XYZ file of C-alpha atoms in Angstrom:
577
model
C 146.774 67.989 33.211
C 145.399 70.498 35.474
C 141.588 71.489 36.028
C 139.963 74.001 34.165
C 138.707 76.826 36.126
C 135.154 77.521 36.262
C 134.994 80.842 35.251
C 137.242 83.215 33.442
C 140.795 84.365 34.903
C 139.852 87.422 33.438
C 136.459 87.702 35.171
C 138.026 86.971 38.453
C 140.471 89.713 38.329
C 137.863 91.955 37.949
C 136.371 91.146 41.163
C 139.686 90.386 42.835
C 142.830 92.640 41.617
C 145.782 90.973 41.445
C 144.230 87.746 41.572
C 146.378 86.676 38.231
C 149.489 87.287 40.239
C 148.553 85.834 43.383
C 147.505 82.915 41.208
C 150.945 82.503 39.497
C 152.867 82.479 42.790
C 150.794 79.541 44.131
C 151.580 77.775 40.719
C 154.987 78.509 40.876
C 155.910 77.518 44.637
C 152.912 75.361 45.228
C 151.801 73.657 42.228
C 148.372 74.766 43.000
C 145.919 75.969 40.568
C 143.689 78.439 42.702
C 141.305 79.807 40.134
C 139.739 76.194 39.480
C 138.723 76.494 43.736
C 138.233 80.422 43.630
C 135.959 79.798 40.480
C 134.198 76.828 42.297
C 133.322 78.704 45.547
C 131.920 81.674 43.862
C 129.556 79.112 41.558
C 128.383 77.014 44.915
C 128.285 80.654 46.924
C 125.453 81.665 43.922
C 124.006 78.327 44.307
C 123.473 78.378 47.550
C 121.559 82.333 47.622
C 119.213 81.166 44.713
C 118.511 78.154 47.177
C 118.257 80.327 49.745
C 115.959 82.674 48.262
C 113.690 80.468 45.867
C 113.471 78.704 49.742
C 111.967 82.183 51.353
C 109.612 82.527 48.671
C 108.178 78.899 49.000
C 108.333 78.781 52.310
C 106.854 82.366 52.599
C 104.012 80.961 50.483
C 103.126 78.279 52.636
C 103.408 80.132 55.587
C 100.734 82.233 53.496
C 98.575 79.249 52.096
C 99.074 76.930 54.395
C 99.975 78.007 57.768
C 97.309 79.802 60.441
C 98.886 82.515 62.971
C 97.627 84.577 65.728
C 99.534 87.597 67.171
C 99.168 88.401 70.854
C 100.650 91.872 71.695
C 102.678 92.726 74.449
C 100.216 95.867 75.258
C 97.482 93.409 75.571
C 95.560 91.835 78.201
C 95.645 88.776 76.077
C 99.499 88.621 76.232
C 99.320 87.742 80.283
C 96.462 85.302 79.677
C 98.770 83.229 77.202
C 101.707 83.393 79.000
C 100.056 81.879 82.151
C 98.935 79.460 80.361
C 102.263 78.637 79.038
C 103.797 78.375 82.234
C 102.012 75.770 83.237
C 102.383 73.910 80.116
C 105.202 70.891 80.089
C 106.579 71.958 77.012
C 107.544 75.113 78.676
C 108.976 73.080 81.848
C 110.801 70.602 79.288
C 112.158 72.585 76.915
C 116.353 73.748 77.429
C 115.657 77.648 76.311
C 113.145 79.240 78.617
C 112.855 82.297 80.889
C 112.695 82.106 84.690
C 111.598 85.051 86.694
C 108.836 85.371 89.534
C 106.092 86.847 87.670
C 104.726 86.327 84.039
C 102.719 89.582 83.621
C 103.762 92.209 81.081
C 104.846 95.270 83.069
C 102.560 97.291 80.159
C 99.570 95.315 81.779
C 99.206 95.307 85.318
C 97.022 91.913 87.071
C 97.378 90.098 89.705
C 97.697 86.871 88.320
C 100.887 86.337 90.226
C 98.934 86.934 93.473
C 96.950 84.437 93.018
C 99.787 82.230 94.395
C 99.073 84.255 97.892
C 95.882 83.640 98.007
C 96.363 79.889 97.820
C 98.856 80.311 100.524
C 96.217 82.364 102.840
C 94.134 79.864 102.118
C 96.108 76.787 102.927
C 97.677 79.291 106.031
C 93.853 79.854 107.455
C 93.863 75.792 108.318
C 96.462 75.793 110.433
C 94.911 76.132 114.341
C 98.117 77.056 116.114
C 98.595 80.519 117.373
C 100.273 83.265 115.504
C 103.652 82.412 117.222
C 103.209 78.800 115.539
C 102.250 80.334 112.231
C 105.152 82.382 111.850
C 107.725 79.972 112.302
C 105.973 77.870 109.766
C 105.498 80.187 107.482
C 109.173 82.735 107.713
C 111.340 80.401 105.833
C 108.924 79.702 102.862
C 108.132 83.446 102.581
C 111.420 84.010 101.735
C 111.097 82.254 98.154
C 108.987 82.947 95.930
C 107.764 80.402 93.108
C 109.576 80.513 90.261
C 107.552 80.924 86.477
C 109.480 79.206 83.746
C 108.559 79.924 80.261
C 109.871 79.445 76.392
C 113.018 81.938 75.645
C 112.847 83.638 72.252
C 112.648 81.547 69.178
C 110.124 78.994 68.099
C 109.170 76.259 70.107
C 106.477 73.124 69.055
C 104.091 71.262 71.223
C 101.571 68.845 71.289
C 97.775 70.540 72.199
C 94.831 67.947 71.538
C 96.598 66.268 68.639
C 98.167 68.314 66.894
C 101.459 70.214 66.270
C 101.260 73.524 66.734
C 104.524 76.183 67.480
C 105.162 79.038 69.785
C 107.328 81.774 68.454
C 108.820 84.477 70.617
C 110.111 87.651 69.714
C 111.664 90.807 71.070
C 112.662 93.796 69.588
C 114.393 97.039 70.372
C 112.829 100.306 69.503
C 115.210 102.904 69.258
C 114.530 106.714 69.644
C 116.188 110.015 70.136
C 114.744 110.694 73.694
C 114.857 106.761 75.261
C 114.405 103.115 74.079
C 111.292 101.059 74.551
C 110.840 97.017 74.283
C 108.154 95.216 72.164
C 107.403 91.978 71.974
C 105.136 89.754 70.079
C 104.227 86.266 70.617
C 102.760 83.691 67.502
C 100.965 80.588 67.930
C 100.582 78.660 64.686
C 99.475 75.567 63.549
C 99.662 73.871 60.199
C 96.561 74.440 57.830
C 94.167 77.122 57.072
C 91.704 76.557 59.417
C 92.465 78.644 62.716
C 90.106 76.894 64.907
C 92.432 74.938 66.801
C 94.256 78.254 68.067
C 91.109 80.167 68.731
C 90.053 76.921 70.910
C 93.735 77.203 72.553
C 93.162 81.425 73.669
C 89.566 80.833 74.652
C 91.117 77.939 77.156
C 93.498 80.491 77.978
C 91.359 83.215 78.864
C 88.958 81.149 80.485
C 91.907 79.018 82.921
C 92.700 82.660 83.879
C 89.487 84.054 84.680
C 88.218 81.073 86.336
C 90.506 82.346 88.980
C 88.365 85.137 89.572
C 85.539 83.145 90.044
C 82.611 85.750 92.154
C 85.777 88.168 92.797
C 85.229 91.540 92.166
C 87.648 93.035 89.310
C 88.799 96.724 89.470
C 90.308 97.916 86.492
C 92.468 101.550 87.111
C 92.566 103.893 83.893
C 96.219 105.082 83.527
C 98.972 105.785 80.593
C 101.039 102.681 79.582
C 104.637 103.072 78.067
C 104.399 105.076 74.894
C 101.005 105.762 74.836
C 99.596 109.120 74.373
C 95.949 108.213 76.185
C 95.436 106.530 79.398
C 93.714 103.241 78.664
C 91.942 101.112 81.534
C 94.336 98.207 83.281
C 93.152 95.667 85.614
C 94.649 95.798 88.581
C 93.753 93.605 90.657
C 90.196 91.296 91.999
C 89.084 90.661 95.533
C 86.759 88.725 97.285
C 83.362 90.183 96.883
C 82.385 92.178 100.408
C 78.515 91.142 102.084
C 76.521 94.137 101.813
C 75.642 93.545 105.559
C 79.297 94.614 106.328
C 78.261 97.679 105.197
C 77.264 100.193 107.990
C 74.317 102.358 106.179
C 70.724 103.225 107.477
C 69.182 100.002 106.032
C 66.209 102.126 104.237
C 69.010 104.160 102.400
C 70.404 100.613 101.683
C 67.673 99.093 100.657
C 66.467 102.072 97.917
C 70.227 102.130 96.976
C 69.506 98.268 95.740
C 66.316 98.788 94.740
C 67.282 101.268 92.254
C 70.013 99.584 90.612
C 68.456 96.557 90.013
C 65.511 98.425 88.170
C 68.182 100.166 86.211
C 70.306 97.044 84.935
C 67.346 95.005 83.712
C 66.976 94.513 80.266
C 63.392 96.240 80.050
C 64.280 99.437 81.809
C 66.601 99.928 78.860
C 63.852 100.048 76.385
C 62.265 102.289 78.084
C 64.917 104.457 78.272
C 65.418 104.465 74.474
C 61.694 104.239 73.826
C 61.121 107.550 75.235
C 64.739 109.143 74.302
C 66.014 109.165 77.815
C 69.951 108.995 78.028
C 70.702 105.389 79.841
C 72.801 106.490 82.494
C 72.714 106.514 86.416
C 74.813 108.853 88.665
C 75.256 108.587 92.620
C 76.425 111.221 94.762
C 77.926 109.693 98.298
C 79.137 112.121 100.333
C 80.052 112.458 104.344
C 83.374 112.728 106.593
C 86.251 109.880 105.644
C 85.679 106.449 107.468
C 82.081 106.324 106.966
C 81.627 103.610 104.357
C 81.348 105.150 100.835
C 83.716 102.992 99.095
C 82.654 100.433 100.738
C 79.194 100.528 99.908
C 80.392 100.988 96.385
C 82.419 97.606 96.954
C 79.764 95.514 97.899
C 77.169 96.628 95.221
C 79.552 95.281 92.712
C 80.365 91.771 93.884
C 75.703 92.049 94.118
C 75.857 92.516 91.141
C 78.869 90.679 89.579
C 80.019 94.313 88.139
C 83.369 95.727 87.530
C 84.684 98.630 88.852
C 86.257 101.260 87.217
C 88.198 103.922 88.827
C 90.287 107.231 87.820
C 91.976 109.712 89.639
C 91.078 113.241 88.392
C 93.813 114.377 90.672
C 96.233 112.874 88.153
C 98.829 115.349 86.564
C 98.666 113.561 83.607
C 95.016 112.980 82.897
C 93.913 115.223 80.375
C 90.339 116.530 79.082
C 90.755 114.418 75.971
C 92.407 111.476 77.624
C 89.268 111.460 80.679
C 86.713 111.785 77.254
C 88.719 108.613 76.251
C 88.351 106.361 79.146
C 84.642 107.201 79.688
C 84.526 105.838 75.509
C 86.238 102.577 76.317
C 83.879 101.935 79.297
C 81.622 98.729 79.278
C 78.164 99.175 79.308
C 77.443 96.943 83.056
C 79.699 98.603 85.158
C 80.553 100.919 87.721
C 82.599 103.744 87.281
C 84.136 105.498 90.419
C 85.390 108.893 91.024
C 86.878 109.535 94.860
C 87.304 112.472 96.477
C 85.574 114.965 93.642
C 85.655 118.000 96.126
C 89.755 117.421 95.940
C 89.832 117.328 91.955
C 89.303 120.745 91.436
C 86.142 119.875 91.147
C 84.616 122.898 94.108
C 85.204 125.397 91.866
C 82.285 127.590 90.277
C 82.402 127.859 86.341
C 82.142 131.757 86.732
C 83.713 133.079 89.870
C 84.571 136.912 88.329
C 83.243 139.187 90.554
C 83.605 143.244 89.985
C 85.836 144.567 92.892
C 83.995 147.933 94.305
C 86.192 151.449 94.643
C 86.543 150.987 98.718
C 87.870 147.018 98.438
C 90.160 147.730 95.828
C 91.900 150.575 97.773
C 91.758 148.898 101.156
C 93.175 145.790 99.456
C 95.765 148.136 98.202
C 96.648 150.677 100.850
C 97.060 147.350 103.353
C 99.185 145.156 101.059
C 96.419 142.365 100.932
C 94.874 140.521 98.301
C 91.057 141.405 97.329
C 88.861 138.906 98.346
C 86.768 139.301 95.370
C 89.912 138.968 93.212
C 89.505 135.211 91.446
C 92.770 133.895 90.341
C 92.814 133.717 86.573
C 95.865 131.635 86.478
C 94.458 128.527 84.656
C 94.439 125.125 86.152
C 96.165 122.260 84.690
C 93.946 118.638 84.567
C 90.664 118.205 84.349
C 87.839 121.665 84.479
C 84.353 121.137 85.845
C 82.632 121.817 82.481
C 84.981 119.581 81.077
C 84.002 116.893 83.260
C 80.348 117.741 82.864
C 80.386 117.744 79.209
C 81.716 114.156 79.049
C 79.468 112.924 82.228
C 76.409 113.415 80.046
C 77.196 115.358 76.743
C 76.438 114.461 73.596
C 79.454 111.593 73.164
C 79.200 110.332 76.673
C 79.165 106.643 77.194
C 75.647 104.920 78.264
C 74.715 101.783 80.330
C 77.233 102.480 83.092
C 76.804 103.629 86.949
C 78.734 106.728 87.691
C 79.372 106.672 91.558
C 81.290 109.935 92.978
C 82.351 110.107 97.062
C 83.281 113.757 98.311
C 83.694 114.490 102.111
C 82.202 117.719 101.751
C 79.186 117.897 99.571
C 78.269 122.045 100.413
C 81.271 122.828 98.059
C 80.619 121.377 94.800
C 79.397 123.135 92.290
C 75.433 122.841 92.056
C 75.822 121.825 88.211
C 77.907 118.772 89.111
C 74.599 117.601 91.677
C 71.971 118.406 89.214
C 69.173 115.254 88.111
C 70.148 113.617 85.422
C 74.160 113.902 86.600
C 73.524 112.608 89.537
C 69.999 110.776 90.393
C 70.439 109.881 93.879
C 72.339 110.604 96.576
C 73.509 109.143 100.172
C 74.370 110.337 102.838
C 76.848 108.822 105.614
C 77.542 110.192 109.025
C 78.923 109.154 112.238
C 77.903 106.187 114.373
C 74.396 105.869 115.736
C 73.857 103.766 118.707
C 72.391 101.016 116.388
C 75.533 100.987 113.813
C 77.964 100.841 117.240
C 76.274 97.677 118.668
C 76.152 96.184 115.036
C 79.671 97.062 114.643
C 80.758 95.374 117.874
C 78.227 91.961 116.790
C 80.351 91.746 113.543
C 83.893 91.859 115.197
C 82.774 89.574 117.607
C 80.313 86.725 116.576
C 81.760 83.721 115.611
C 81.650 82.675 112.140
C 82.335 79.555 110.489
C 86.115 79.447 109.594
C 87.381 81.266 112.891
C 89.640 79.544 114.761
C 87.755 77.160 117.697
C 88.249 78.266 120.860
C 90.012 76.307 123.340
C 92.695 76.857 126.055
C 92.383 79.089 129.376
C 91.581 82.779 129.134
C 94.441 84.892 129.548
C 95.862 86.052 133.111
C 94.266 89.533 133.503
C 92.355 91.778 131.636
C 92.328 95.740 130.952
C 91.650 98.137 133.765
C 88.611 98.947 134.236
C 87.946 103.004 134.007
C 86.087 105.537 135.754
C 85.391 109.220 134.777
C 86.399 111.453 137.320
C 86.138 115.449 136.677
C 86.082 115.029 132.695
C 89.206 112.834 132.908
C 89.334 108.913 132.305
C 91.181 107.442 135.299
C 92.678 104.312 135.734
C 92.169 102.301 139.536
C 95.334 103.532 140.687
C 93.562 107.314 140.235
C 96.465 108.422 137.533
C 94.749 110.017 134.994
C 95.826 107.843 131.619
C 94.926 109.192 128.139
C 95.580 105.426 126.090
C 97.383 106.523 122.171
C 95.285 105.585 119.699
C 98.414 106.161 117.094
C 100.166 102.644 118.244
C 98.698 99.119 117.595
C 98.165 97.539 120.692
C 100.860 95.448 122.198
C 100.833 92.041 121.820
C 100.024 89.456 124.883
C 102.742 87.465 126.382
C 100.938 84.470 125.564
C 99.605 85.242 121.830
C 98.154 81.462 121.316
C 96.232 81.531 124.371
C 94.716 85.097 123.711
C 93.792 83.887 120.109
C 91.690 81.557 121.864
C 89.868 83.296 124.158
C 86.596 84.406 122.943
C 84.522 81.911 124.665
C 81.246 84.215 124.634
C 77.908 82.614 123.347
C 76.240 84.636 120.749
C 73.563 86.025 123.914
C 76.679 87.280 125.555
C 77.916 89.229 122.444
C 74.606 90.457 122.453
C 74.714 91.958 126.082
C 78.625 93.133 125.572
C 77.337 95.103 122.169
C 74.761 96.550 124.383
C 77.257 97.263 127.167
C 79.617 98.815 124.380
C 77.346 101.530 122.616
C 76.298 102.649 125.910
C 80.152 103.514 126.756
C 80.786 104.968 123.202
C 78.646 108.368 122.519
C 76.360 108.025 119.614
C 77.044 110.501 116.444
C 79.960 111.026 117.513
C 82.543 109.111 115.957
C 83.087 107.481 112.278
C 82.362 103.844 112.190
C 86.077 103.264 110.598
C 87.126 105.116 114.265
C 84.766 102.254 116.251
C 86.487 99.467 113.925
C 89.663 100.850 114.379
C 89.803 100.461 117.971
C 87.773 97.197 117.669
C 90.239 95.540 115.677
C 92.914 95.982 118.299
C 90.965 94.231 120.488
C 89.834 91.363 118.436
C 90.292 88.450 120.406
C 89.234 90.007 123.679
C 85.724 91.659 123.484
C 85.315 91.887 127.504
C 88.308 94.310 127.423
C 87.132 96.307 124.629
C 84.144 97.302 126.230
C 86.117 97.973 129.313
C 88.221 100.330 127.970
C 85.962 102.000 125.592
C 85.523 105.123 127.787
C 89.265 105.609 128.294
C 89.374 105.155 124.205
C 86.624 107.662 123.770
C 88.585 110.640 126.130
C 91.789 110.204 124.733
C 89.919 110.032 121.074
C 88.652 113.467 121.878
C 91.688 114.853 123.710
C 93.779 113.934 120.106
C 90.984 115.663 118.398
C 91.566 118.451 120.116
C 95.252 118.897 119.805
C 94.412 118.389 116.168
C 96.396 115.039 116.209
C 93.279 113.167 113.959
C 92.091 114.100 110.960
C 89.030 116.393 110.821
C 87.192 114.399 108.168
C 88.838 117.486 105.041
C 90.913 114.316 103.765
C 91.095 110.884 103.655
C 92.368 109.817 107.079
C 91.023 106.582 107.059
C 90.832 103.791 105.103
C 86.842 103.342 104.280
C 85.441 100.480 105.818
C-alpha cells in the first residue's frame, strides 16, 4: 500500500502544471509515488520559514531587551581609536578572518596613529652612536617593511574583555549613486545585558591607549571636506613634540607680553569678567614680517605652553566656502588656537569698497592708448572667502568665543584696516631680520651641546674650509679666485662622515667666543633668521668652519639676491623656523 500524499494532487498541480502527468510516468516506469515527497518538502519548506521567522522576531527581541550595542562610524574619530585598539588585541591576532594592511586609520579621518611606529623607531635609531654611514646600513633593510596591522574581517567576532563575552561585528556596505560609489562602514561592540557599562569602559580605554600616545605633543587638527560631505569639518592630522619657546627667535620683551597676555586671557576669572561686563571672550593676534622670521613658530611653541590645540584653515582653498568657514569657526573648542597663514594671500588685501569715479581725461587717455584705467576696479566677483565675510564670522554676532585667533601675513601695509581693528585683533608682533643678538643666539643653539647628542670622540677631520678675505666687494678664496659658494645645494658630505659627526669638541666658553666671532662676520638686520639657520644647519657638526665661511656665505647670499634667485620675502620661501 503506498503513502498518502500530504497534500492534495489537485493543490499541487496548481502550483506545478503538469505535475499529475509527471507523477503518473514515475508510477508507471518507476514505481515511485512523487506527490507523497513533493507534498512532504513543501510542508518541511513552510516549517522551516515559520522557524525561521518566529526565530528573527525572538531573537530581534532579545537583541532589543537584552543585548547592549554601540555604533562607531566610519566618519568618526572614534572609528580609528577602536580599531587601534583592536589591533593589538589577541583575538584579532588569533582569529582565521582578519584584514592585513599597513595602516588602520579610516581614509575619511586622517591621524597619525600609524606614525607613531616612526617615532619609536627615531627613538630607538637616536641610541645608536655610530656614524651616519653605520646607521644606514642598519637601518636600509628594515625600512623597506613596514609593520603589518592585522584586524577582524567582516562578520562578528567574540572575545574575552575583563570577564565577560562581548562581540565585534563588522560591516561594509556599498552606496550606490548616479555620479560615483562611496563605502560605509560601521563597526558594533555588544555585550550581553542591558547595562552598557562594560562597553563604555572598553571606548574610554580605547580613547585613552590612543591619546596617551600624545602625551605633551602638540595636536593640529586641519579643517577640510571628507568624502560626501557638503561642509568641511576639522581632522586631526597629525601631533608633534611640543617646541621650547627659547627656540623661538623674538625680542624677549615682545615674548614675554605675548605670554603674559595669554595666560591672563585663559584663566578662569578673566572669563567672568568678560561676561560680567558683556565683553565678547575672544583674543586675536596679528604676526606679520618677511617669511623665515618665526611666526609659526612662535605660534608652535605657545601651544605645547599651554597644552592647546591648533587649528588651522587655508582660506586659499577653492573649496572653502562662506558658509562652510562660518561652520568650522562653530565646531571650534573653546581652549584653542586657531591659525590663519598668509591672510595678505587669501584675498584678504582687498578694500570692501574700491569703486572709484574715473575723471573725463583718464577715461580717454585710457582709451585713445589701449590701456586699462587705473581707477577701473574689476567687478568680476571672487570665488572663496570675501573680507566682510571673514569679518562677520571673526566677531559677528554667531562667532565662536574662548578661542585665540592667530593670523601671519608677510606684508601687513596691505590689509585692509578693518581686518587690524581692536577687538579683531588685540595685539600684534612684529618680526624682522636678524639682530646681532638673535645671530649669536642662533649660532649658541646649533652649537651647544645638549644632553642626547652624540659624545664626541675620534680625531677632527683632515682640513677645514678656506678661510676668506674681501677683496674689492668680492669674497676671495686663498688662491685669489673670486668664489661665490651656492646656497641652492646642501653641502657635500665629508669623506669620513663618522669622524666629522664627532668633531665638535668646543667647551661651552668656546661656543661662546665662535658666536661672537660669527655675528661679527654676518651683517646685522640683514638677513632672516631661517637664512642664518639655513646655512647653520649645513654646517652642523663643524662650527669653526661655519664661522669661517660666513663672509663668503653672506656675498654670494646677496649676489643671489640680486639676480633675483631668493625669494624677496612676497611668499613663503622658507620654511618658518
Amino acid at each position: 500500500m503506498s503513502a498518502q500524499p500530504i497534500v492534495a494532487q489537485p493543490l499541487l498541480d496548481s502550483f506545478v502544471p503538469g505535475f499529475s502527468i509527471i507523477s503518473s510516468l514515475f508510477s508507471q516506469y518507476f514505481h515511485v509515488d512523487i506527490s507523497f515527497y513533493i507534498s512532504s518538502l513543501i510542508v518541511l519548506t513552510g516549517i522551516a520559514a515559520g522557524l525561521k521567522y518566529c526565530g528573527s522576531i525572538l531573537w530581534g527581541s532579545v537583541i532589543e531587551n537584552f543585548i547592549s550595542t554601540a555604533e562607531i562610524r566610519l566618519d568618526d574619530e572614534m572609528y580609528n581609536y577602536v580599531m587601534a585598539w583592536v589591533s593589538s588585541q589577541s583575538f584579532s591576532q588569533k582569529t582565521c578572518r582578519f584584514v592585513a594592511g599597513t595602516k588602520t586609520n579610516s581614509d575619511l579621518v586622517l591621524l597619525d596613529y600609524d606614525d607613531d611606529e616612526n617615532q619609536e623607531r627615531d627613538e630607538e635609531d637616536s641610541d645608536i652612536t655610530g656614524g651616519p654611514q653605520d646607521y644606514w646600513l642598519n637601518i636600509t633593510n628594515r625600512e623597506k617593511i613596514k609593520t603589518l596591522q592585522y584586524t577582524p574581517s567582516d562578520g562578528t567576532h567574540l572575545f574575552f574583555y575583563k570577564g565577560q563575552y562581548l562581540a565585534f561585528t563588522r560591516r561594509q556596505e556599498e552606496q550606490q549613486s548616479i555620479f560615483f560609489a562611496s563605502r560605509s562602514e560601521q563597526i558594533h561592540i555588544s555585550c550581553f545585558g542591558r547595562n552598557p557599562k562594560i562597553l563604555k569602559e572598553l571606548l574610554e580605554e580605547a580613547q585613552r591607549a590612543y591619546l596617551e600616545k600624545d602625551g605633551n605633543k602638540t595636536v593640529i587638527y586641519r579643517g577640510c571636506k571628507k568624502s560626501g560631505d557638503s561642509d568641511p569639518q576639522w581632522v586631526r592630522c597629525m601631533s608633534r613634540p611640543p617646541r621650547p619657546l627659547s627656540t623661538v627667535v623674538l625680542d624677549q620683551t615682545q615674548k614675554d607680553d605675548f605670554i603674559d597676555d595669554i595666560k591672563d586671557y585663559l584663566h578662569p576669572s578673566t572669563r567672568r569678567w568678560y561676561s560680567n561686563r558683556g565683553i565678547p571672550y575672544r583674543r586675536g593676534y596679528l604676526f606679520h614680517g618677511p617669511p623665515g622670521t618665526g611666526k609659526t613658530s612662535l605660534c608652535y611653541s605657545v601651544a605645547g605652553l599651554f597644552g592647546l590645540k591648533i587649528f588651522v584653515v587655508s582660506l586659499n582653498s577653492a573649496s572653502l566656502t562662506e558658509d562652510g568657514l562660518a561652520a568650522l569657526f562653530q565646531d571650534l573648542p573653546r581652549r584653542c588656537i586657531l591659525l590663519l597663514e598668509d591672510i595678505d594671500t587669501a584675498g584678504m588685501t582687498a578694500k570692501r569698497t574700491e569703486t572709484t569715479e574715473p575723471t573725463d581725461d583718464t577715461a580717454i587717455k585710457a582709451k585713445l592708448t589701449g590701456t586699462q584705467d587705473p581707477t577701473h576696479t574689476n567687478t568680476t566677483p571672487q570665488k572663496g572667502i570675501s573680507l566682510s565675510a571673514l569679518l562677520n564670522i571673526i566677531d559677528g554676532v554667531a562667532s565662536a568665543e574662548g578661542r585665540l585667533l592667530v593670523m601671519t601675513t608677510n606684508h601687513i601695509e596691505r590689509l585692509d584696516k578693518a581686518l587690524r581693528r581692536p577687538g579683531r585683533v588685540d595685539m600684534t608682533i612684529g618680526f624682522g631680520f636678524a639682530d646681532t643678538p638673535t645671530i649669536r643666539g642662533l649660532y649658541r643653539a646649533i652649537y651647544t651641546r645638549l644632553e642626547g647628542d652624540l659624545p664626541a670622540g675620534g680625531p677632527a677631520p683632515n682640513g677645514s674650509a678656506p678661510t676668506t678675505t674681501k677683496a674689492n666687494g668680492h669674497c676671495v678664496v686663498p688662491n685669489g679666485a673670486a668664489k661665490t659658494p651656492s646656497i641652492s645645494h646642501a653641502q657635500d658630505p665629508p669623506t669620513d662622515v663618522k669622524t666629522h659627526i664627532h668633531n665638535n669638541h668646543f667647551t661651552d666658553s668656546e661656543i661662546d667666543a665662535l658666536a661672537t666671532s660669527f655675528a661679527a662676520a654676518v651683517p646685522a638686520d640683514e638677513f632672516t633668521p631661517a637664512e642664518i639657520q639655513g646655512y647653520l644647519l649645513k654646517h652642523k657638526y663643524a662650527p669653526a668652519e661655519a664661522v669661517s665661511g660666513a663672509e663668503a656665505w653672506v656675498c654670494g647670499l646677496r649676489k643671489e639676491k640680486s639676480l633675483g634667485e631668493v625669494g624677496d620675502g612676497g611668499e613663503r620661501d622658507g620654511e618658518e623656523i
